[in-house]
PDB file of C-alpha atoms in Angstrom:
ATOM      1  CA  MET A 211     184.506  91.423  64.699  1.00 61.00           C
ATOM      2  CA  LEU A 212     185.456  88.054  63.288  1.00 73.00           C
ATOM      3  CA  ASP A 213     186.274  86.847  66.812  1.00 78.00           C
ATOM      4  CA  HIS A 214     182.655  87.388  67.804  1.00 78.00           C
ATOM      5  CA  PHE A 215     181.414  85.108  65.030  1.00 77.00           C
ATOM      6  CA  VAL A 216     184.008  82.441  65.807  1.00 79.00           C
ATOM      7  CA  THR A 217     183.032  82.542  69.487  1.00 83.00           C
ATOM      8  CA  ARG A 218     179.355  82.171  68.593  1.00 82.00           C
ATOM      9  CA  ILE A 219     180.135  79.210  66.355  1.00 84.00           C
ATOM     10  CA  GLU A 220     182.245  77.579  69.072  1.00 83.00           C
ATOM     11  CA  HIS A 221     179.437  77.981  71.600  1.00 84.00           C
ATOM     12  CA  GLY A 222     176.920  76.583  69.112  1.00 84.00           C
ATOM     13  CA  VAL A 223     179.083  73.546  68.408  1.00 86.00           C
ATOM     14  CA  SER A 224     179.659  73.017  72.120  1.00 86.00           C
ATOM     15  CA  ASP A 225     175.925  73.201  72.837  1.00 85.00           C
ATOM     16  CA  ALA A 226     175.165  70.782  69.991  1.00 86.00           C
ATOM     17  CA  ALA A 227     177.803  68.325  71.218  1.00 87.00           C
ATOM     18  CA  SER A 228     176.495  68.382  74.773  1.00 86.00           C
ATOM     19  CA  ALA A 229     172.904  67.947  73.548  1.00 86.00           C
ATOM     20  CA  ALA A 230     174.000  64.993  71.411  1.00 88.00           C
ATOM     21  CA  ALA A 231     175.805  63.385  74.360  1.00 90.00           C
ATOM     22  CA  ILE A 232     172.789  63.817  76.621  1.00 89.00           C
ATOM     23  CA  GLY A 233     170.521  62.445  73.877  1.00 88.00           C
ATOM     24  CA  LEU A 234     172.763  59.425  73.387  1.00 90.00           C
ATOM     25  CA  GLY A 235     172.775  58.704  77.122  1.00 90.00           C
ATOM     26  CA  ALA A 236     169.009  59.064  77.281  1.00 90.00           C
ATOM     27  CA  GLY A 237     168.598  56.756  74.285  1.00 89.00           C
ATOM     28  CA  ILE A 238     170.771  54.078  75.876  1.00 93.00           C
ATOM     29  CA  ALA A 239     168.872  54.360  79.171  1.00 92.00           C
ATOM     30  CA  LEU A 240     165.552  54.080  77.334  1.00 91.00           C
ATOM     31  CA  ALA A 241     166.741  51.029  75.394  1.00 92.00           C
ATOM     32  CA  VAL A 242     167.812  49.275  78.604  1.00 93.00           C
ATOM     33  CA  GLY A 243     164.523  50.211  80.266  1.00 92.00           C
ATOM     34  CA  VAL A 244     162.484  48.910  77.334  1.00 92.00           C
ATOM     35  CA  ALA A 245     164.465  45.655  77.415  1.00 93.00           C
ATOM     36  CA  PHE A 246     163.679  45.140  81.102  1.00 94.00           C
ATOM     37  CA  TRP A 247     160.005  46.034  80.614  1.00 92.00           C
ATOM     38  CA  THR A 248     159.838  43.589  77.712  1.00 92.00           C
ATOM     39  CA  VAL A 249     161.304  40.751  79.772  1.00 93.00           C
ATOM     40  CA  ALA A 250     158.997  41.551  82.692  1.00 94.00           C
ATOM     41  CA  GLY A 251     155.969  41.676  80.402  1.00 91.00           C
ATOM     42  CA  TRP A 252     156.979  38.406  78.781  1.00 92.00           C
ATOM     43  CA  MET A 253     157.308  36.671  82.164  1.00 94.00           C
ATOM     44  CA  LEU A 254     153.923  37.979  83.287  1.00 93.00           C
ATOM     45  CA  LEU A 255     152.185  36.933  80.086  1.00 92.00           C
ATOM     46  CA  VAL A 256     153.753  33.456  80.127  1.00 93.00           C
ATOM     47  CA  ARG A 257     152.390  32.960  83.654  1.00 94.00           C
ATOM     48  CA  LEU A 258     148.928  34.123  82.615  1.00 93.00           C
ATOM     49  CA  ALA A 259     148.819  32.371  79.215  1.00 91.00           C
ATOM     50  CA  ASP A 260     150.976  30.193  76.997  1.00 92.00           C
ATOM     51  CA  PRO A 261     154.085  31.505  75.178  1.00 91.00           C
ATOM     52  CA  LEU A 262     152.256  31.859  71.852  1.00 92.00           C
ATOM     53  CA  ILE A 263     149.755  34.313  73.338  1.00 92.00           C
ATOM     54  CA  ALA A 264     152.595  36.158  75.067  1.00 90.00           C
ATOM     55  CA  ALA A 265     154.457  36.518  71.768  1.00 92.00           C
ATOM     56  CA  VAL A 266     151.345  37.778  69.976  1.00 93.00           C
ATOM     57  CA  VAL A 267     150.640  40.375  72.679  1.00 92.00           C
ATOM     58  CA  MET A 268     154.254  41.604  72.798  1.00 92.00           C
ATOM     59  CA  GLY A 269     154.434  41.785  69.004  1.00 92.00           C
ATOM     60  CA  ALA A 270     151.171  43.700  68.841  1.00 93.00           C
ATOM     61  CA  LEU A 271     152.373  46.176  71.463  1.00 93.00           C
ATOM     62  CA  TYR A 272     155.638  46.908  69.638  1.00 93.00           C
ATOM     63  CA  THR A 273     153.937  47.064  66.233  1.00 93.00           C
ATOM     64  CA  GLY A 274     151.336  49.490  67.581  1.00 92.00           C
ATOM     65  CA  ALA A 275     153.976  51.684  69.187  1.00 92.00           C
ATOM     66  CA  GLY A 276     155.967  51.725  65.939  1.00 90.00           C
ATOM     67  CA  LEU A 277     152.934  52.639  63.862  1.00 92.00           C
ATOM     68  CA  ILE A 278     152.010  55.444  66.248  1.00 93.00           C
ATOM     69  CA  ALA A 279     155.582  56.799  66.080  1.00 90.00           C
ATOM     70  CA  LEU A 280     155.512  56.704  62.261  1.00 90.00           C
ATOM     71  CA  ALA A 281     152.182  58.537  62.213  1.00 91.00           C
ATOM     72  CA  ILE A 282     153.538  61.247  64.510  1.00 90.00           C
ATOM     73  CA  MET A 283     156.646  61.646  62.337  1.00 88.00           C
ATOM     74  CA  SER A 284     154.483  61.905  59.225  1.00 87.00           C
ATOM     75  CA  MET A 285     152.301  64.599  60.787  1.00 87.00           C
ATOM     76  CA  ARG A 286     155.355  66.596  61.873  1.00 81.00           C
ATOM     77  CA  ARG A 287     156.881  66.442  58.373  1.00 77.00           C
ATOM     78  CA  ARG A 288     153.643  67.623  56.770  1.00 77.00           C
ATOM     79  CA  ARG A 289     153.347  70.454  59.287  1.00 76.00           C
ATOM     80  CA  LYS A 290     156.918  71.610  58.671  1.00 72.00           C
ATOM     81  CA  LYS A 291     156.354  71.479  54.914  1.00 74.00           C
ATOM     82  CA  ARG A 292     153.144  73.499  55.245  1.00 75.00           C
ATOM     83  CA  ILE A 293     154.884  76.099  57.432  1.00 73.00           C
ATOM     84  CA  LYS A 294     157.685  76.461  54.858  1.00 71.00           C
ATOM     85  CA  GLN A 295     155.141  76.908  52.069  1.00 72.00           C
ATOM     86  CA  ASP A 296     153.253  79.522  54.100  1.00 70.00           C
ATOM     87  CA  MET A 297     156.471  81.405  54.829  1.00 68.00           C
ATOM     88  CA  ARG A 298     157.428  81.402  51.145  1.00 67.00           C
ATOM     89  CA  ALA A 299     154.005  82.713  50.209  1.00 63.00           C
ATOM     90  CA  THR A 300     154.067  85.546  52.748  1.00 61.00           C
ATOM     91  CA  HIS A 301     157.715  86.545  52.315  1.00 57.00           C
ATOM     92  CA  SER A 302     157.935  86.489  48.545  1.00 56.00           C
ATOM     93  CA  PRO A 303     156.386  89.632  47.182  1.00 54.00           C
ATOM     94  CA  GLY A 304     155.304  89.143  43.633  1.00 62.00           C
ATOM     95  CA  GLY A 305     154.262  91.227  40.694  1.00 68.00           C
ATOM     96  CA  VAL A 306     153.711  94.966  40.717  1.00 73.00           C
ATOM     97  CA  GLN A 307     153.117  95.138  44.466  1.00 76.00           C
ATOM     98  CA  GLY A 308     156.542  93.650  45.188  1.00 75.00           C
ATOM     99  CA  LEU A 309     158.194  95.993  42.711  1.00 77.00           C
ATOM    100  CA  LEU A 310     156.497  99.031  44.255  1.00 81.00           C
ATOM    101  CA  THR A 311     157.436  97.912  47.763  1.00 82.00           C
ATOM    102  CA  ALA A 312     161.072  97.486  46.747  1.00 82.00           C
ATOM    103  CA  PHE A 313     161.074 100.893  45.014  1.00 83.00           C
ATOM    104  CA  MET A 314     159.601 102.660  48.053  1.00 84.00           C
ATOM    105  CA  THR A 315     162.048 100.916  50.380  1.00 87.00           C
ATOM    106  CA  GLY A 316     164.947 102.087  48.211  1.00 85.00           C
ATOM    107  CA  MET A 317     163.621 105.639  48.024  1.00 84.00           C
ATOM    108  CA  THR A 318     163.202 105.776  51.799  1.00 86.00           C
ATOM    109  CA  ALA A 319     166.703 104.436  52.403  1.00 85.00           C
ATOM    110  CA  GLY A 320     168.162 106.899  49.916  1.00 82.00           C
ATOM    111  CA  SER A 321     166.395 109.894  51.461  1.00 81.00           C
ATOM    112  CA  GLN A 322     167.497 108.860  54.957  1.00 83.00           C
ATOM    113  CA  SER A 323     171.126 108.508  53.886  1.00 79.00           C
ATOM    114  CA  ARG A 324     171.160 112.079  52.444  1.00 72.00           C
ATOM    115  CA  SER A 325     169.954 113.713  55.642  1.00 61.00           C
TER     116      SER A 325
END
């Protein structure tokens, strides 16, 4: 029985390690791609305008992308927090109703174990 749990843990660790390796490779590829797109955008903007305008446009693009990413992260955190609060509220029986539910569950389990 213990072997089953150890096997499940080993598979979980293996899956997590492979997902982390794939994520790291994807992150590196994205970083290289963003670097090339940045250089290409810089060259295009310098041809169309002077370097000051190019720097302002590139800075604005990266600042906007960063702010959008922070907003998305903030919304996800709030949603996860709200889901946890909702789960606590629905899964935590309180007061007399919770006591009666627990009593009836125990009585049912006891009567089923006798028969």
